[in-house]
PDB file of C-alpha atoms in Angstrom:
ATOM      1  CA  UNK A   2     -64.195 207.697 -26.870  1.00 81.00           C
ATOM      2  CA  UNK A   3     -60.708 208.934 -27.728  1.00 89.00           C
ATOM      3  CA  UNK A   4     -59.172 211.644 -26.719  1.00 94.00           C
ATOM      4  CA  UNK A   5     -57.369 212.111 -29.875  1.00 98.00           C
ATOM      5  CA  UNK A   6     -60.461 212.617 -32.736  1.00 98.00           C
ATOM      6  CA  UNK A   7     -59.835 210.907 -36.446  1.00 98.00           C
ATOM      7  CA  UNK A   8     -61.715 209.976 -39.063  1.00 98.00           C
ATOM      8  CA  UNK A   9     -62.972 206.466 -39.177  1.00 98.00           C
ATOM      9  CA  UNK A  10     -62.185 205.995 -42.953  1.00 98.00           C
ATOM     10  CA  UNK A  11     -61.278 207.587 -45.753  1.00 98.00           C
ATOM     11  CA  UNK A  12     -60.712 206.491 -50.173  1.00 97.00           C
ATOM     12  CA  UNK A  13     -59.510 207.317 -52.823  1.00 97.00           C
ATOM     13  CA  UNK A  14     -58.536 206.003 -56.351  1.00 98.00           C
ATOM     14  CA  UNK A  15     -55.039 205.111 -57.067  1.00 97.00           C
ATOM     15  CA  UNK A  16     -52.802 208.029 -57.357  1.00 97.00           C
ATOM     16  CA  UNK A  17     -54.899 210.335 -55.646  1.00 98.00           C
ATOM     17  CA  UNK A  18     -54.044 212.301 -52.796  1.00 98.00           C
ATOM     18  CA  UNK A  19     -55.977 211.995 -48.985  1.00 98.00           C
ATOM     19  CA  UNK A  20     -55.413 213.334 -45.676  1.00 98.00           C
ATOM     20  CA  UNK A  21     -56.538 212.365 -42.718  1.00 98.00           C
ATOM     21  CA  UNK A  22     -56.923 214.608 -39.580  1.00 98.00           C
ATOM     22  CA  UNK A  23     -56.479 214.516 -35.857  1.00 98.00           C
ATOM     23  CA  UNK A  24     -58.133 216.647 -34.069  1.00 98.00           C
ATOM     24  CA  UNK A  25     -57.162 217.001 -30.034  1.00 98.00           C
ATOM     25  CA  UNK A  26     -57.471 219.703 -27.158  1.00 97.00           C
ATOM     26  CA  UNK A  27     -55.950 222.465 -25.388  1.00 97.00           C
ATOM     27  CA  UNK A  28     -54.774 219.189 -23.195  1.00 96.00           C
ATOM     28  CA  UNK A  29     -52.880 217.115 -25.868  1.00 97.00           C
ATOM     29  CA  UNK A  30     -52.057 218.782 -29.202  1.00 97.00           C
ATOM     30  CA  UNK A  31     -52.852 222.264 -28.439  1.00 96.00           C
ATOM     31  CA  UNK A  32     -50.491 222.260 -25.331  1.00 95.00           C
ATOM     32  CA  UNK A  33     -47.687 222.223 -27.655  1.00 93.00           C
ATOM     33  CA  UNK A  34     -46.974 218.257 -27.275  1.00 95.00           C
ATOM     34  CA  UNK A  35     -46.141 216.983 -30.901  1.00 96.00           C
ATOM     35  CA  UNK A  36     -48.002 214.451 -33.024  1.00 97.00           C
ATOM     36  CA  UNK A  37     -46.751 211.180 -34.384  1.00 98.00           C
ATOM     37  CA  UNK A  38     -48.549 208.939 -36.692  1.00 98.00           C
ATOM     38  CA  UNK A  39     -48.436 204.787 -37.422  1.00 98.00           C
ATOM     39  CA  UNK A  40     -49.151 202.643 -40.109  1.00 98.00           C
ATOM     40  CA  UNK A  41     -50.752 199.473 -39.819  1.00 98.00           C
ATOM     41  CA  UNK A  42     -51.173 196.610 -42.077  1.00 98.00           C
ATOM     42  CA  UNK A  43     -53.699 194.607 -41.665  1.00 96.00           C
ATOM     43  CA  UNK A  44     -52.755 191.398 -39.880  1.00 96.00           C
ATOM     44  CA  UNK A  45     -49.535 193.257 -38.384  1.00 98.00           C
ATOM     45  CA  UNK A  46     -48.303 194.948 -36.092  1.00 98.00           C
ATOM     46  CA  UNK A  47     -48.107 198.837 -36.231  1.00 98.00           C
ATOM     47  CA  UNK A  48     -45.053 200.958 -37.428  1.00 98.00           C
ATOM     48  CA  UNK A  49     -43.844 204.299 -37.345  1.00 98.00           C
ATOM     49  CA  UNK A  50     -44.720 206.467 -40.260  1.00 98.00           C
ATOM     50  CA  UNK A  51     -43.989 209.862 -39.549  1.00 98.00           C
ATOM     51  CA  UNK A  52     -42.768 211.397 -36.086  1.00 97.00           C
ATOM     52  CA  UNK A  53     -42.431 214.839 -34.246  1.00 96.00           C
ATOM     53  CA  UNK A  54     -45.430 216.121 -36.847  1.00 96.00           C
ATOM     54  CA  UNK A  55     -43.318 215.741 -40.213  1.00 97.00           C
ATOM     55  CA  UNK A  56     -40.361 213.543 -39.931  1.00 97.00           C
ATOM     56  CA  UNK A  57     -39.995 210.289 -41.769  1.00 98.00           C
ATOM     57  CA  UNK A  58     -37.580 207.667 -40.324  1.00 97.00           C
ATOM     58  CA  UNK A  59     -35.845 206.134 -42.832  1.00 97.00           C
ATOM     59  CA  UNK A  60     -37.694 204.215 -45.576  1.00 96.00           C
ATOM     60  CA  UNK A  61     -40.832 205.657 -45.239  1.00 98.00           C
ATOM     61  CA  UNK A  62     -41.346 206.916 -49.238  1.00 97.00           C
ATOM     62  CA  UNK A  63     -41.884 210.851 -49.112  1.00 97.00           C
ATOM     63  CA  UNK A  64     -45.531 210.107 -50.440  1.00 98.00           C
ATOM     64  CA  UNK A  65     -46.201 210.886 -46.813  1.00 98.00           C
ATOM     65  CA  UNK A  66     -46.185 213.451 -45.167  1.00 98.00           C
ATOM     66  CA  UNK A  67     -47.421 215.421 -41.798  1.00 98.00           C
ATOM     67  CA  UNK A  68     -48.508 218.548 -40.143  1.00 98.00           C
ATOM     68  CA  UNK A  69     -49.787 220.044 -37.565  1.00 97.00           C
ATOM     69  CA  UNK A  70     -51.141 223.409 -36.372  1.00 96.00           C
ATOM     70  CA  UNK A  71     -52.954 224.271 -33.108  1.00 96.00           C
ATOM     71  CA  UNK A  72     -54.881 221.356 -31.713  1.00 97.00           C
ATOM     72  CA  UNK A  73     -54.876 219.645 -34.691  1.00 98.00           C
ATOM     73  CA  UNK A  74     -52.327 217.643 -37.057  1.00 98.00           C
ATOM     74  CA  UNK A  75     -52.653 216.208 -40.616  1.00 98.00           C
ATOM     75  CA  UNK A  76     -51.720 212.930 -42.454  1.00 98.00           C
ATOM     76  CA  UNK A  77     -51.143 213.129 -46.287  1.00 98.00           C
ATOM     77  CA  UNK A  78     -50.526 210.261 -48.606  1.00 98.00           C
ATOM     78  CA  UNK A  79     -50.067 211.746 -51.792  1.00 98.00           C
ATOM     79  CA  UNK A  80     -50.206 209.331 -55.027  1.00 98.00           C
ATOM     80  CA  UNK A  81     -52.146 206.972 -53.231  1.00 98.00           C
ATOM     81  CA  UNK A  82     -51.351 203.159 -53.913  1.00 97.00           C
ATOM     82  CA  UNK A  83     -52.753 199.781 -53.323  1.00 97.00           C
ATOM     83  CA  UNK A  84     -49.853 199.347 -50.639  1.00 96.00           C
ATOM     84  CA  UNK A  85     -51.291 201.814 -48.676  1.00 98.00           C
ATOM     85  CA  UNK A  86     -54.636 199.858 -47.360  1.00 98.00           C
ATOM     86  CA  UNK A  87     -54.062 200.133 -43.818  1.00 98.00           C
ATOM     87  CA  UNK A  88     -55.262 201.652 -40.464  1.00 98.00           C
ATOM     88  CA  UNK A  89     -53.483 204.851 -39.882  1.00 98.00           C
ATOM     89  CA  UNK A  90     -53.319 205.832 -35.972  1.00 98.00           C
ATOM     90  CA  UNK A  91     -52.295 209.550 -34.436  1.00 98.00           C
ATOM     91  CA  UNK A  92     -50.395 209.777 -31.166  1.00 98.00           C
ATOM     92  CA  UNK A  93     -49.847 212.096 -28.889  1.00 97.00           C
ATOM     93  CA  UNK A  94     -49.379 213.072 -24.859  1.00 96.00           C
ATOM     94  CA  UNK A  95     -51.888 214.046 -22.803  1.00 96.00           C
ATOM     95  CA  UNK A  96     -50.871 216.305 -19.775  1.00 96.00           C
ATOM     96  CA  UNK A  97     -54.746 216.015 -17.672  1.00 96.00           C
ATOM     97  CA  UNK A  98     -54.035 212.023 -18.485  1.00 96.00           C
ATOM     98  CA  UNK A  99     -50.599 211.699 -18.248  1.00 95.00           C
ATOM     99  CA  UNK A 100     -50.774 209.420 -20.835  1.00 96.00           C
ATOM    100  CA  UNK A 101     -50.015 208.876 -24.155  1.00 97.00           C
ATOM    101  CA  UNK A 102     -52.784 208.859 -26.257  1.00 98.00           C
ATOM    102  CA  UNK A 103     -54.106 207.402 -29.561  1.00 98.00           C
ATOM    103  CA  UNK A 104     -56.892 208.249 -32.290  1.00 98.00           C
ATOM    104  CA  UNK A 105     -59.163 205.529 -32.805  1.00 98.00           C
ATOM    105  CA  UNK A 106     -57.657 204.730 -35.951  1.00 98.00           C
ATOM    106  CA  UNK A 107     -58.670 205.683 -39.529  1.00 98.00           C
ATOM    107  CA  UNK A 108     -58.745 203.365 -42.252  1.00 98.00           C
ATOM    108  CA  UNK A 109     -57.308 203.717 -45.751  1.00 98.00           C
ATOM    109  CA  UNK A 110     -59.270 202.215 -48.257  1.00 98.00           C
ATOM    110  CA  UNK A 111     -57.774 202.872 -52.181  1.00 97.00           C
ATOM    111  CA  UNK A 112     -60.581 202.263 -54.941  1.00 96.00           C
TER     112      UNK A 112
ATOM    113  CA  UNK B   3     -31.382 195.295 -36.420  1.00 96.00           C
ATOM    114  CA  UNK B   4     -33.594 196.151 -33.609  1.00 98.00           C
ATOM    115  CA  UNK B   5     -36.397 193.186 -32.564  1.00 98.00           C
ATOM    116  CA  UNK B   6     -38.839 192.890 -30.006  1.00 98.00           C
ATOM    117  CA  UNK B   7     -40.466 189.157 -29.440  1.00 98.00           C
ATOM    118  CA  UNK B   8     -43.721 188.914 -27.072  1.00 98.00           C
ATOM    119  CA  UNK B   9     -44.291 186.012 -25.113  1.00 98.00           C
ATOM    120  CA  UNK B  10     -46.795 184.757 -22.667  1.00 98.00           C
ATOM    121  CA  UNK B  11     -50.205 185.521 -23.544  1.00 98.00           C
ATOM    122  CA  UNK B  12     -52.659 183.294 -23.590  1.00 98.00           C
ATOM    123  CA  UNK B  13     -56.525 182.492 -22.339  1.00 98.00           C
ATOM    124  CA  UNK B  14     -56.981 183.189 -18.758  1.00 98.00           C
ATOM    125  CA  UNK B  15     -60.139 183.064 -16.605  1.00 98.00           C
ATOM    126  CA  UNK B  16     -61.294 186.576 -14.765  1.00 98.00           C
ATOM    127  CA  UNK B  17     -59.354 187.368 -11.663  1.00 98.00           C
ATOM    128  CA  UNK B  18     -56.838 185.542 -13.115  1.00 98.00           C
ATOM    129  CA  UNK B  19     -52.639 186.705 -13.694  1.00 98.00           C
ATOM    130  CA  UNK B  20     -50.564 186.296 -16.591  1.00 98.00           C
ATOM    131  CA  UNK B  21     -46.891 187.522 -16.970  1.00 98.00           C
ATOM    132  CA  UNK B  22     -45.897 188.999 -20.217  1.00 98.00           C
ATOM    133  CA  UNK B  23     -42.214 188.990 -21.741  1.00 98.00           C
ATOM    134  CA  UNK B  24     -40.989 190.947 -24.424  1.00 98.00           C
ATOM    135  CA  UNK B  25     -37.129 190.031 -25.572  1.00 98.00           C
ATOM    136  CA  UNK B  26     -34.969 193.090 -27.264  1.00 98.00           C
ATOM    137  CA  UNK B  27     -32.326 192.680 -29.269  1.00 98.00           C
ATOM    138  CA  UNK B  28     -29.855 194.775 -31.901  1.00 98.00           C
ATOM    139  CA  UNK B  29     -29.979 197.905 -29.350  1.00 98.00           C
ATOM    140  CA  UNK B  30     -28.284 199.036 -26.104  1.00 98.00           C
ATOM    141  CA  UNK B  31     -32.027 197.720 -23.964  1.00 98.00           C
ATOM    142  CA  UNK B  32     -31.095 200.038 -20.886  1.00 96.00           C
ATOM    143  CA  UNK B  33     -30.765 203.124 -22.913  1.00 97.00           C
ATOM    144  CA  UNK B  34     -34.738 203.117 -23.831  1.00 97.00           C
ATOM    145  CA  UNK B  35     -37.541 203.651 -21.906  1.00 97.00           C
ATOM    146  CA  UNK B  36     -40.165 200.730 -23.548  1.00 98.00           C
ATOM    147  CA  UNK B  37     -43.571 200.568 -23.456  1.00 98.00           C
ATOM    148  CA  UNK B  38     -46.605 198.137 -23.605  1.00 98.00           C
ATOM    149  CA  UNK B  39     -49.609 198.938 -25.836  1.00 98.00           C
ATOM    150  CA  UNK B  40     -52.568 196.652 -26.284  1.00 98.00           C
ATOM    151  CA  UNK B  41     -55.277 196.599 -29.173  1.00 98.00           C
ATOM    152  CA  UNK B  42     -58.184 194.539 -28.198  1.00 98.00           C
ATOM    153  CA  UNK B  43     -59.783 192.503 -30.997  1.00 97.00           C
ATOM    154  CA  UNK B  44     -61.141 194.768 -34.077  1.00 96.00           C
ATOM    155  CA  UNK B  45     -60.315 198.302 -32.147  1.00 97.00           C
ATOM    156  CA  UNK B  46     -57.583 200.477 -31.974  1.00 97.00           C
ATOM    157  CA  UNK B  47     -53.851 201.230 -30.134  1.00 98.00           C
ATOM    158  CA  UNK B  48     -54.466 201.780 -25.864  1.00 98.00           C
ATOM    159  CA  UNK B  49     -50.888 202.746 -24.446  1.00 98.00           C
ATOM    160  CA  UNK B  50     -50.994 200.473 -20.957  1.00 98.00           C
ATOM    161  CA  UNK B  51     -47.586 201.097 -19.634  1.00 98.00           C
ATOM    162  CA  UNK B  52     -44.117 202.581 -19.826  1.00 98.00           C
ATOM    163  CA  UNK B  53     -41.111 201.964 -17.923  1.00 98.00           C
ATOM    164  CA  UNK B  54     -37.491 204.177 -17.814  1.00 96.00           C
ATOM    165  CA  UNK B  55     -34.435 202.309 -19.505  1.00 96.00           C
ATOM    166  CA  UNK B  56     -32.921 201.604 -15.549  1.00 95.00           C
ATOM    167  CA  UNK B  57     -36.507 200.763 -14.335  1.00 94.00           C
ATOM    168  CA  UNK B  58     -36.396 203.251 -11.681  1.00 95.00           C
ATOM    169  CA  UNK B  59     -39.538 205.479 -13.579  1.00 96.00           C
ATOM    170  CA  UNK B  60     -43.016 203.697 -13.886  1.00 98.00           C
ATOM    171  CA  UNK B  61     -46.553 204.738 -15.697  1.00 97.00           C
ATOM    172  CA  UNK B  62     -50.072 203.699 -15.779  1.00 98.00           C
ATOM    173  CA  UNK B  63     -52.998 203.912 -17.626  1.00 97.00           C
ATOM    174  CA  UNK B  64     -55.948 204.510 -15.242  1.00 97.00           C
ATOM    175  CA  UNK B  65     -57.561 201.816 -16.823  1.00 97.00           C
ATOM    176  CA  UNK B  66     -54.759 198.945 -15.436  1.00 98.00           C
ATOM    177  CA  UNK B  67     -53.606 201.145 -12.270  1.00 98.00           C
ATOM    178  CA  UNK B  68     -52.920 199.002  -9.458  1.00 98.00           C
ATOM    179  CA  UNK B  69     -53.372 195.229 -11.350  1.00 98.00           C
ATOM    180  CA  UNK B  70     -50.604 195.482 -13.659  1.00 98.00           C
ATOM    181  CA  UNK B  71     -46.777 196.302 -13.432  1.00 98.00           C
ATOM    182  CA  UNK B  72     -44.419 196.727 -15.776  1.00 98.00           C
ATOM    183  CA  UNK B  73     -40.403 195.753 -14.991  1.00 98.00           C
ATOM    184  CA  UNK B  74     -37.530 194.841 -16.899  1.00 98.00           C
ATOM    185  CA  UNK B  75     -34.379 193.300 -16.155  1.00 98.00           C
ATOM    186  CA  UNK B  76     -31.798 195.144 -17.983  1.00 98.00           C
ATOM    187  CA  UNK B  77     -29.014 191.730 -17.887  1.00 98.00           C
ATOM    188  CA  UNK B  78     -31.824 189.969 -19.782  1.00 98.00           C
ATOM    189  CA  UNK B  79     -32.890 192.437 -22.064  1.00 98.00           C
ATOM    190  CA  UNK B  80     -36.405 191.092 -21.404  1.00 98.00           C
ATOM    191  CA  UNK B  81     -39.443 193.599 -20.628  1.00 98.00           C
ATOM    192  CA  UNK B  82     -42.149 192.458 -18.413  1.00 98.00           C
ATOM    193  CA  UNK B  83     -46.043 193.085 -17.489  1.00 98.00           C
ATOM    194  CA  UNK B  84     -47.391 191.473 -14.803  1.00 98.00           C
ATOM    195  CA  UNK B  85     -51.327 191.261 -15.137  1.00 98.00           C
ATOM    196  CA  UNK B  86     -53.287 190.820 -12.375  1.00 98.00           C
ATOM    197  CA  UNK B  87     -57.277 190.837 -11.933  1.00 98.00           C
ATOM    198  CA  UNK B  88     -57.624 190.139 -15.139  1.00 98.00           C
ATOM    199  CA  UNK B  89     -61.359 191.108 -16.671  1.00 98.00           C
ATOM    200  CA  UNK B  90     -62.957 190.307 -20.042  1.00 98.00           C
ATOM    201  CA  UNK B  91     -61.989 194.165 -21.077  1.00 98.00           C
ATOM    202  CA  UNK B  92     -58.443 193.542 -20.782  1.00 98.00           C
ATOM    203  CA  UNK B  93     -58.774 190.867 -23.687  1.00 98.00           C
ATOM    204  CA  UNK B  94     -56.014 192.569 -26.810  1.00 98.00           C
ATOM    205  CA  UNK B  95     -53.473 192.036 -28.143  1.00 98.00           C
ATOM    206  CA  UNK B  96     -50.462 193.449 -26.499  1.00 98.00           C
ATOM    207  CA  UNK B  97     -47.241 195.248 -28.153  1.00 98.00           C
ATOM    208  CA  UNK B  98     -44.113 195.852 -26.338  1.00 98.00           C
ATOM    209  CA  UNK B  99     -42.539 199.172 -28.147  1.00 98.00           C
ATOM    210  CA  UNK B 100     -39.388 200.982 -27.744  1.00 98.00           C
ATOM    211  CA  UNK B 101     -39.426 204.407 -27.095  1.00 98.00           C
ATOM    212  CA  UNK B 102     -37.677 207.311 -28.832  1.00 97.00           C
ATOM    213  CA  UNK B 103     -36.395 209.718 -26.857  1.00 94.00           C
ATOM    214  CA  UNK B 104     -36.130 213.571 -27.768  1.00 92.00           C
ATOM    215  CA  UNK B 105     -35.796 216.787 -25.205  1.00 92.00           C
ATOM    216  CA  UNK B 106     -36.500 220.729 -26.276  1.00 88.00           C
ATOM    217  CA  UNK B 107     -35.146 222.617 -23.022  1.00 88.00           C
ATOM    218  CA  UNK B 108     -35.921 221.121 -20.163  1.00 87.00           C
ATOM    219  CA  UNK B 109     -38.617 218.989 -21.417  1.00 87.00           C
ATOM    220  CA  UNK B 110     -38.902 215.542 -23.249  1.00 87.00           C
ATOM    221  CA  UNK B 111     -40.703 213.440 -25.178  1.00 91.00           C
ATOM    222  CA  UNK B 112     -41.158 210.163 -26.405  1.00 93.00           C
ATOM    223  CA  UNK B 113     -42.559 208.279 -29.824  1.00 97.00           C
ATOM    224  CA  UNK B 114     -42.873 204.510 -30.349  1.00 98.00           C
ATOM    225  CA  UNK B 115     -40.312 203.590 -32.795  1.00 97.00           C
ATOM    226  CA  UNK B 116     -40.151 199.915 -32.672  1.00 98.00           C
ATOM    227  CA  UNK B 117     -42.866 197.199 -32.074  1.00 98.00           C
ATOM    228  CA  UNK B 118     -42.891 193.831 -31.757  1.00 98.00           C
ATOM    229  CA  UNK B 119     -45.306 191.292 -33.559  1.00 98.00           C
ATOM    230  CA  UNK B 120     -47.473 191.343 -30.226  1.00 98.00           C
ATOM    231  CA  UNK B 121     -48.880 188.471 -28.167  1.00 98.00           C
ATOM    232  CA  UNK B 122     -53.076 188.149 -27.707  1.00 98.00           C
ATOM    233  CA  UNK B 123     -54.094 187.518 -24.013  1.00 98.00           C
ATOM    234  CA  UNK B 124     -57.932 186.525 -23.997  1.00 98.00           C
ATOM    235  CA  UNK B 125     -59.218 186.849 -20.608  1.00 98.00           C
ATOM    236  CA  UNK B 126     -63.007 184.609 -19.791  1.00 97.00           C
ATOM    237  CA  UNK B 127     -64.120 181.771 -18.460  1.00 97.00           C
TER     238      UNK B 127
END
């Protein structure tokens, strides 16, 4: 069971828009620590997508995007493409843990 | 350009050891704290270890506490995880990742901003 709660998949049709959510606690999220998201192909390794809620390092297309807002934060990829099958993964910090902390992953599928 | 290359995984029987090596390049290594995060086969991303960029600062997950440590050895720029007591649960695939660095106040905070390609350890007999 992770700490960090995310849908297991989500679709939609080529440029459509989805989000995906993670949802954590007054221990994680909702203590103020900040949300960062990954991207990962299948058959690779993961990479950063967006960090510290809504930043995009450099060469991640703005088609994505993130927020966050009490316990919980949000993944959107806007003008969704076949390039975008992957697993998508939240992060966080989690003070009762002191750990970091992952979602179990949601998966991207495009129709 | 910043790269991380695992090493050393393999299949090893339970209660067995295994040393894991991660080589860094195309960034100062003992600025960054690094991490290890294993996913084991079809699940997701379980942060197993972090280290501080002199190697004075180590963490644990609960779940490897006391049968793993993580070192490094800064004139190498190599990262290391010593496995010990290995058990069938502990079978993944295992990412060494640099860590970002960012402070508000007093207070900082760290993101995973480079991975390498990972190495799979199977652990069972």
């Amino acid at each position: 069971q992770s700490v960090l709660t995310q849908p297991p998949s989500v679709s939609g049709a080529p440029g459509q828009r989805v989000t995906i959510s993670c949802t954590g606690s007054s221990s994680n999220i909702g203590a103020g620590f900040d949300v960062h998201w990954y991207q990962q192909l299948p058959g690779t390794a993961p990479k950063l997508l967006i960090y510290i809620n809504n930043n995009r390092p450099s060469g991640v297309p703005d088609r994505f995007s993130g927020s966050k807002s009490g316990t919980s934060a949000s993944l959107a990829i806007t003008g969704l493409q076949a390039d975008d099958e992957a697993d998508y993964y939240c992060q966080s910090y989690d003070t009762s843990l002191s750990a970091h902390v992952f979602g179990a992953g949601t998966k991207v599928t495009v129709l | 350009e910043v790269q991380l290359l695992e090493s050393g995984g393999g299949l090893v029987q339970p209660g067995g050891s295994l040393r894991l090596s991660c080589a860094a390049s195309g960034f100062t290594f003992n600025n960054y704290a690094m991490s290890w995060v294993r996913q084991a086969p079809g699940k997701g991303l379980e942060w197993v270890s972090a280290i501080g960029g002199s190697g004075g600062e180590t963490y644990y997950a609960d779940s490897v506490k006391g049968r793993f440590t993580i070192s490094r050895d800064n004139s190498k720029n190599t990262l290391y995880l010593q496995m010990n007591s290995l058990r069938a649960e502990d079978t993944a695939t295992y990412y060494c990742a640099k860590e970002s660095r960012y402070c508000r106040g007093s207070t900082c905070y760290d993101y995973f901003d480079y991975w390498g390609q990972g190495t799979l350890v199977t652990v069972s007999s």
